[in-house]
CSV table of C-alpha atoms in Angstrom, one decimal:
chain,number,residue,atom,x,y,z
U,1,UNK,CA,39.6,66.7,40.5
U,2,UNK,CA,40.7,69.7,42.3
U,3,UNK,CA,41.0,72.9,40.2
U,4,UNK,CA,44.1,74.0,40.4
U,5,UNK,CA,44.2,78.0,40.8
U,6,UNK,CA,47.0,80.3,39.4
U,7,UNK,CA,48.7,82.7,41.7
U,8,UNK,CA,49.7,85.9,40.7
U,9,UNK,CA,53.8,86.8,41.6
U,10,UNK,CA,54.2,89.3,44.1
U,11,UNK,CA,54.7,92.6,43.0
U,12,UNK,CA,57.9,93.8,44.1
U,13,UNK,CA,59.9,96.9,43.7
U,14,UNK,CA,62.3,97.1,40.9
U,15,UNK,CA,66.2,96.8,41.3
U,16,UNK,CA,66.7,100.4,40.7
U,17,UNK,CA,64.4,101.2,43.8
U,18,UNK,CA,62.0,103.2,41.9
U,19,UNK,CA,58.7,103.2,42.3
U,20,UNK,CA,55.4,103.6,40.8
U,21,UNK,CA,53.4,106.8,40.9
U,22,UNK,CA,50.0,106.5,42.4
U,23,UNK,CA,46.7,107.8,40.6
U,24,UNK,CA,45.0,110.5,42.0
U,25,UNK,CA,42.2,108.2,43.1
U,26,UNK,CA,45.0,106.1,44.6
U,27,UNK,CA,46.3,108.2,46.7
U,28,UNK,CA,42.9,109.1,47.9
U,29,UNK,CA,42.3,106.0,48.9
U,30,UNK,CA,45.2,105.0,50.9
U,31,UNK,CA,45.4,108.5,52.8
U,32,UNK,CA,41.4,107.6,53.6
U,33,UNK,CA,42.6,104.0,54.7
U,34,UNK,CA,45.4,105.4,56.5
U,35,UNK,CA,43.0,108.1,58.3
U,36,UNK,CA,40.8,104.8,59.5
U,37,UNK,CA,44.2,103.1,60.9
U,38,UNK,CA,44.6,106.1,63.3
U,39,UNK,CA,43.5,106.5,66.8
U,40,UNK,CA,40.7,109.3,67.4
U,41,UNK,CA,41.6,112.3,69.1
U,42,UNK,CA,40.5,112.5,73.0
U,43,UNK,CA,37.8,114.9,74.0
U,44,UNK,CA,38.3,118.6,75.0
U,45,UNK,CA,37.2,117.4,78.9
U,46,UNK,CA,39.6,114.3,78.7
U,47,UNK,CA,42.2,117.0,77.6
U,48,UNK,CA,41.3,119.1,80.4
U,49,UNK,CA,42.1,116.7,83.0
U,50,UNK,CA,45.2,115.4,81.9
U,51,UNK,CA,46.7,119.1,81.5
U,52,UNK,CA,45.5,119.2,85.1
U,53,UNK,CA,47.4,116.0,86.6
U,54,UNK,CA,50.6,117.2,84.6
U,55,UNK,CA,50.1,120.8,86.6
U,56,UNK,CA,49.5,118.5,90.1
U,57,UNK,CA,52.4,116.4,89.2
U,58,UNK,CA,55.0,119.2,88.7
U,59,UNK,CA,53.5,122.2,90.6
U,60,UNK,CA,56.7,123.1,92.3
U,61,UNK,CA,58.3,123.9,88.9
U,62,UNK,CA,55.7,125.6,87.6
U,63,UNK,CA,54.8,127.6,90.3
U,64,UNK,CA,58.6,128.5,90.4
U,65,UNK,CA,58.4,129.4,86.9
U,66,UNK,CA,55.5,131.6,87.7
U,67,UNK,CA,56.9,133.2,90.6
U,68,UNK,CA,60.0,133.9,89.0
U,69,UNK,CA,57.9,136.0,86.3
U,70,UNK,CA,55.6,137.4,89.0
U,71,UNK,CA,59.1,139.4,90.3
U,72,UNK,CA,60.4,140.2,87.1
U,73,UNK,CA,57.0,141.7,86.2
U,74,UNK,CA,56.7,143.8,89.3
U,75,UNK,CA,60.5,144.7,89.1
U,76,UNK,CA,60.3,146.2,85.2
């Protein structure tokens, strides 16, 4: 004799498409949750080194951007 186990209906969101205010404690909750679901930030050296490789990768624009404010400097 297996005993048999009731399941609850889905909640689902009424026909008028409103939905129901969170408690305070709720919301706390989920934005904690949320904050777990979310990739950490990377280090200050990690950082460091990829500002680095973006400055290798396009030095000749940059370097022409700095030029190019190098003269204007010296001009006014």
């Amino acid at each position: 004799m297996a005993k048999e186990v009731k399941k609850r209906p889905a909640k689902t969101v009424p026909s008028d498409g409103r939905v129901r205010k969170l408690t305070r404690k709720q919301e706390k909750a989920k934005a904690k949750q949320e904050a777990r679901l979310q990739k950490p930030i990377i280090g200050s050296f990690r950082l460091t080194w990829r500002v680095f490789g973006i400055i290798k990768q396009y030095w000749r624009a940059l370097g022409g951007i700095v030029l190019v404010y190098l003269l204007l400097n010296i001009i006014f």
